[in-house]
Amino acid sequence: MTHLPLDLAVIGGSGLYQFPGLENATRQSVDTPYGPASGDVVVGDFAGHRIAFLARHGESHTLPPHRVNYRANLWALHDLGARRVVGVNAVGGIRHDMGPRTVVVPDQIIDYTHGRYTSFCDVEGAEVRHIDFSEPYTASLRVALMEAAKRAGIAVIDGGCYGATQGPRLETRAEIARMKRDGCDLVGMTGMPEAALARELELDYACLALVANFAAGCGDEAEISIEEIFAHLAAATAEVPPLLAELLKR
């Protein structure tokens, strides 16, 4: 399949199932060698540029983190002409300054997931590639996001380590304590293998992490409320379109 290059592709996480302000939108169903993506890719115009949007969990949030077909999602966006991808991820805050409604552009990741297809090499006969993953996010795209946030007047934390867990359950206090000792600042369930697959396809990839709650044992709450999580997510998600509009202007 041959398509014109897109200016940006956005993968929406929990709370971001449609992209606000997308005009002249068309839905693209892409056949991939890895099965179906999470849903149709919606392609349209935003801030004077052509972008693609894909809801990682499906538009009705039917796919838990460990059942997302990450390979198909990245392949579909690449096949449609994407070269830059921003993954929007709902996360929990571990570091004291990464509380609810904070937006973070992480620069490192630790993978605690298991049983997921983590590479396009996981197919018989495929070429085995050993990608350099010492810096898991594309530095130039991270910088561009930070600069766009500054122009938009949106407070964003530069850097941090994302710990990717299996889900869909939230973590125990002991698990978060271990992750904190490991150097994690954030915890989420969808950061991997998405970042590594983007690298295999030679896509520029960065993460916008939206903090929905303090992780277990890191805040004052005795119990994490799902209602509060989605209220915090809605507030943080509202920052995404104006930030990406500024990104596209440059």
Short mmCIF file of C-alpha atoms in Angstrom, two decimals, residues 104-249:
data_model
loop_
_atom_site.label_atom_id
_atom_site.label_comp_id
_atom_site.label_asym_id
_atom_site.label_seq_id
_atom_site.Cartn_x
_atom_site.Cartn_y
_atom_site.Cartn_z
CA VAL A 104 5.61 14.14 31.24
CA VAL A 105 7.86 13.50 28.24
CA PRO A 106 9.90 10.51 29.51
CA ASP A 107 13.36 9.70 28.21
CA GLN A 108 13.87 6.14 29.52
CA ILE A 109 11.87 2.97 29.97
CA ILE A 110 12.09 -0.32 31.87
CA ASP A 111 10.03 -3.24 30.55
CA TYR A 112 8.33 -5.47 33.14
CA THR A 113 5.83 -6.97 30.70
CA HIS A 114 5.74 -10.61 29.63
CA GLY A 115 4.11 -12.77 26.97
CA ARG A 116 3.74 -9.98 24.41
CA TYR A 117 5.03 -10.01 20.85
CA THR A 118 7.92 -7.62 21.29
CA SER A 119 9.52 -7.61 17.83
CA PHE A 120 8.78 -7.90 14.13
CA CYS A 121 11.46 -10.62 14.22
CA ASP A 122 8.95 -12.90 15.98
CA VAL A 123 7.90 -14.43 12.66
CA GLU A 124 9.51 -17.49 11.11
CA GLY A 125 11.88 -16.47 8.33
CA ALA A 126 12.06 -12.81 9.36
CA GLU A 127 15.42 -11.06 9.46
CA VAL A 128 16.79 -10.84 13.00
CA ARG A 129 17.68 -7.23 13.79
CA HIS A 130 19.42 -6.05 16.96
CA ILE A 131 18.31 -2.43 17.25
CA ASP A 132 20.12 0.11 19.43
CA PHE A 133 17.63 0.92 22.18
CA SER A 134 19.89 2.72 24.65
CA GLU A 135 17.78 5.84 24.10
CA PRO A 136 14.26 4.44 23.61
CA TYR A 137 12.65 7.72 22.53
CA THR A 138 13.74 9.87 19.58
CA ALA A 139 15.65 12.82 21.03
CA SER A 140 14.67 15.31 18.31
CA LEU A 141 10.95 14.55 18.72
CA ARG A 142 11.22 14.80 22.51
CA VAL A 143 12.84 18.23 22.18
CA ALA A 144 10.18 19.32 19.69
CA LEU A 145 7.43 18.29 22.12
CA MET A 146 9.05 20.22 24.95
CA GLU A 147 9.42 23.33 22.81
CA ALA A 148 5.82 23.02 21.60
CA ALA A 149 4.58 22.76 25.19
CA LYS A 150 6.49 25.91 26.11
CA ARG A 151 4.98 27.84 23.19
CA ALA A 152 1.51 26.59 24.14
CA GLY A 153 1.95 27.58 27.78
CA ILE A 154 1.54 23.99 28.95
CA ALA A 155 3.59 22.77 31.91
CA VAL A 156 5.47 19.60 30.98
CA ILE A 157 8.19 17.69 32.85
CA ASP A 158 11.23 16.89 30.74
CA GLY A 159 12.51 13.37 31.29
CA GLY A 160 11.76 10.46 33.55
CA CYS A 161 11.80 6.68 33.47
CA TYR A 162 8.60 4.89 32.43
CA GLY A 163 8.10 1.44 33.97
CA ALA A 164 5.89 -0.72 31.74
CA THR A 165 3.86 -3.34 33.62
CA GLN A 166 1.61 -6.12 32.34
CA GLY A 167 -1.80 -4.95 33.54
CA PRO A 168 -4.69 -4.73 33.37
CA ARG A 169 -4.69 -4.72 37.18
CA LEU A 170 -2.98 -1.91 39.02
CA GLU A 171 0.25 -2.66 40.89
CA THR A 172 0.79 -3.60 44.54
CA ARG A 173 2.60 -1.29 46.92
CA ALA A 174 5.52 -3.73 46.98
CA GLU A 175 5.75 -3.75 43.18
CA ILE A 176 5.79 0.05 43.06
CA ALA A 177 8.41 0.14 45.82
CA ARG A 178 10.58 -2.18 43.73
CA MET A 179 10.07 -0.04 40.64
CA LYS A 180 11.04 3.05 42.59
CA ARG A 181 14.26 1.32 43.69
CA ASP A 182 14.85 0.41 40.04
CA GLY A 183 14.69 4.10 39.12
CA CYS A 184 11.17 4.32 37.65
CA ASP A 185 9.38 7.66 37.89
CA LEU A 186 6.16 6.60 36.16
CA VAL A 187 4.23 3.37 35.76
CA GLY A 188 2.05 2.43 32.80
CA MET A 189 0.92 -0.64 30.89
CA THR A 190 1.31 0.24 27.21
CA GLY A 191 4.75 1.83 26.76
CA MET A 192 6.26 -1.46 25.63
CA PRO A 193 6.66 -3.02 23.15
CA GLU A 194 5.28 0.01 21.31
CA ALA A 195 8.49 2.05 21.61
CA ALA A 196 10.73 -0.82 20.49
CA LEU A 197 8.53 -1.67 17.53
CA ALA A 198 8.63 1.95 16.39
CA ARG A 199 12.42 1.79 16.51
CA GLU A 200 12.46 -1.39 14.42
CA LEU A 201 10.42 0.43 11.76
CA GLU A 202 12.80 3.42 12.01
CA LEU A 203 9.99 5.73 13.07
CA ASP A 204 10.60 8.83 15.17
CA TYR A 205 8.72 8.05 18.37
CA ALA A 206 8.10 9.86 21.64
CA CYS A 207 5.70 9.52 24.54
CA LEU A 208 3.32 12.02 26.12
CA ALA A 209 2.64 10.50 29.53
CA LEU A 210 -0.51 11.81 31.24
CA VAL A 211 -0.51 11.16 34.98
CA ALA A 212 -3.91 9.90 36.11
CA ASN A 213 -3.05 9.06 39.73
CA PHE A 214 -0.24 8.50 42.16
CA ALA A 215 0.93 4.89 42.03
CA ALA A 216 0.22 2.60 44.99
CA GLY A 217 1.89 3.89 48.15
CA CYS A 218 3.09 7.12 46.53
CA GLY A 219 0.18 9.41 47.41
CA ASP A 220 -2.11 10.09 50.35
CA GLU A 221 -4.99 7.96 49.09
CA ALA A 222 -5.64 4.68 50.87
CA GLU A 223 -7.22 3.30 47.70
CA ILE A 224 -7.01 4.39 44.06
CA SER A 225 -10.41 5.44 42.69
CA ILE A 226 -11.13 4.62 39.05
CA GLU A 227 -13.55 7.56 38.92
CA GLU A 228 -10.80 9.94 40.03
CA ILE A 229 -8.37 8.42 37.54
CA PHE A 230 -10.65 9.25 34.61
CA ALA A 231 -11.39 12.74 35.94
CA HIS A 232 -7.66 13.47 36.12
CA LEU A 233 -7.16 11.90 32.69
CA ALA A 234 -9.83 14.10 31.14
CA ALA A 235 -8.09 17.22 32.46
CA ALA A 236 -4.64 16.11 31.25
CA THR A 237 -5.97 14.93 27.89
CA ALA A 238 -7.32 18.41 27.17
CA GLU A 239 -3.70 19.60 26.96
CA VAL A 240 -2.84 17.22 24.11
CA PRO A 241 -4.47 18.92 21.07
CA PRO A 242 -3.05 22.43 21.71
CA LEU A 243 0.39 20.97 22.40
CA LEU A 244 0.37 18.93 19.18
CA ALA A 245 -0.95 21.91 17.23
CA GLU A 246 2.16 23.84 18.28
CA LEU A 247 4.33 20.85 17.39
CA LEU A 248 2.91 20.82 13.87
CA LYS A 249 3.45 24.55 13.37
#
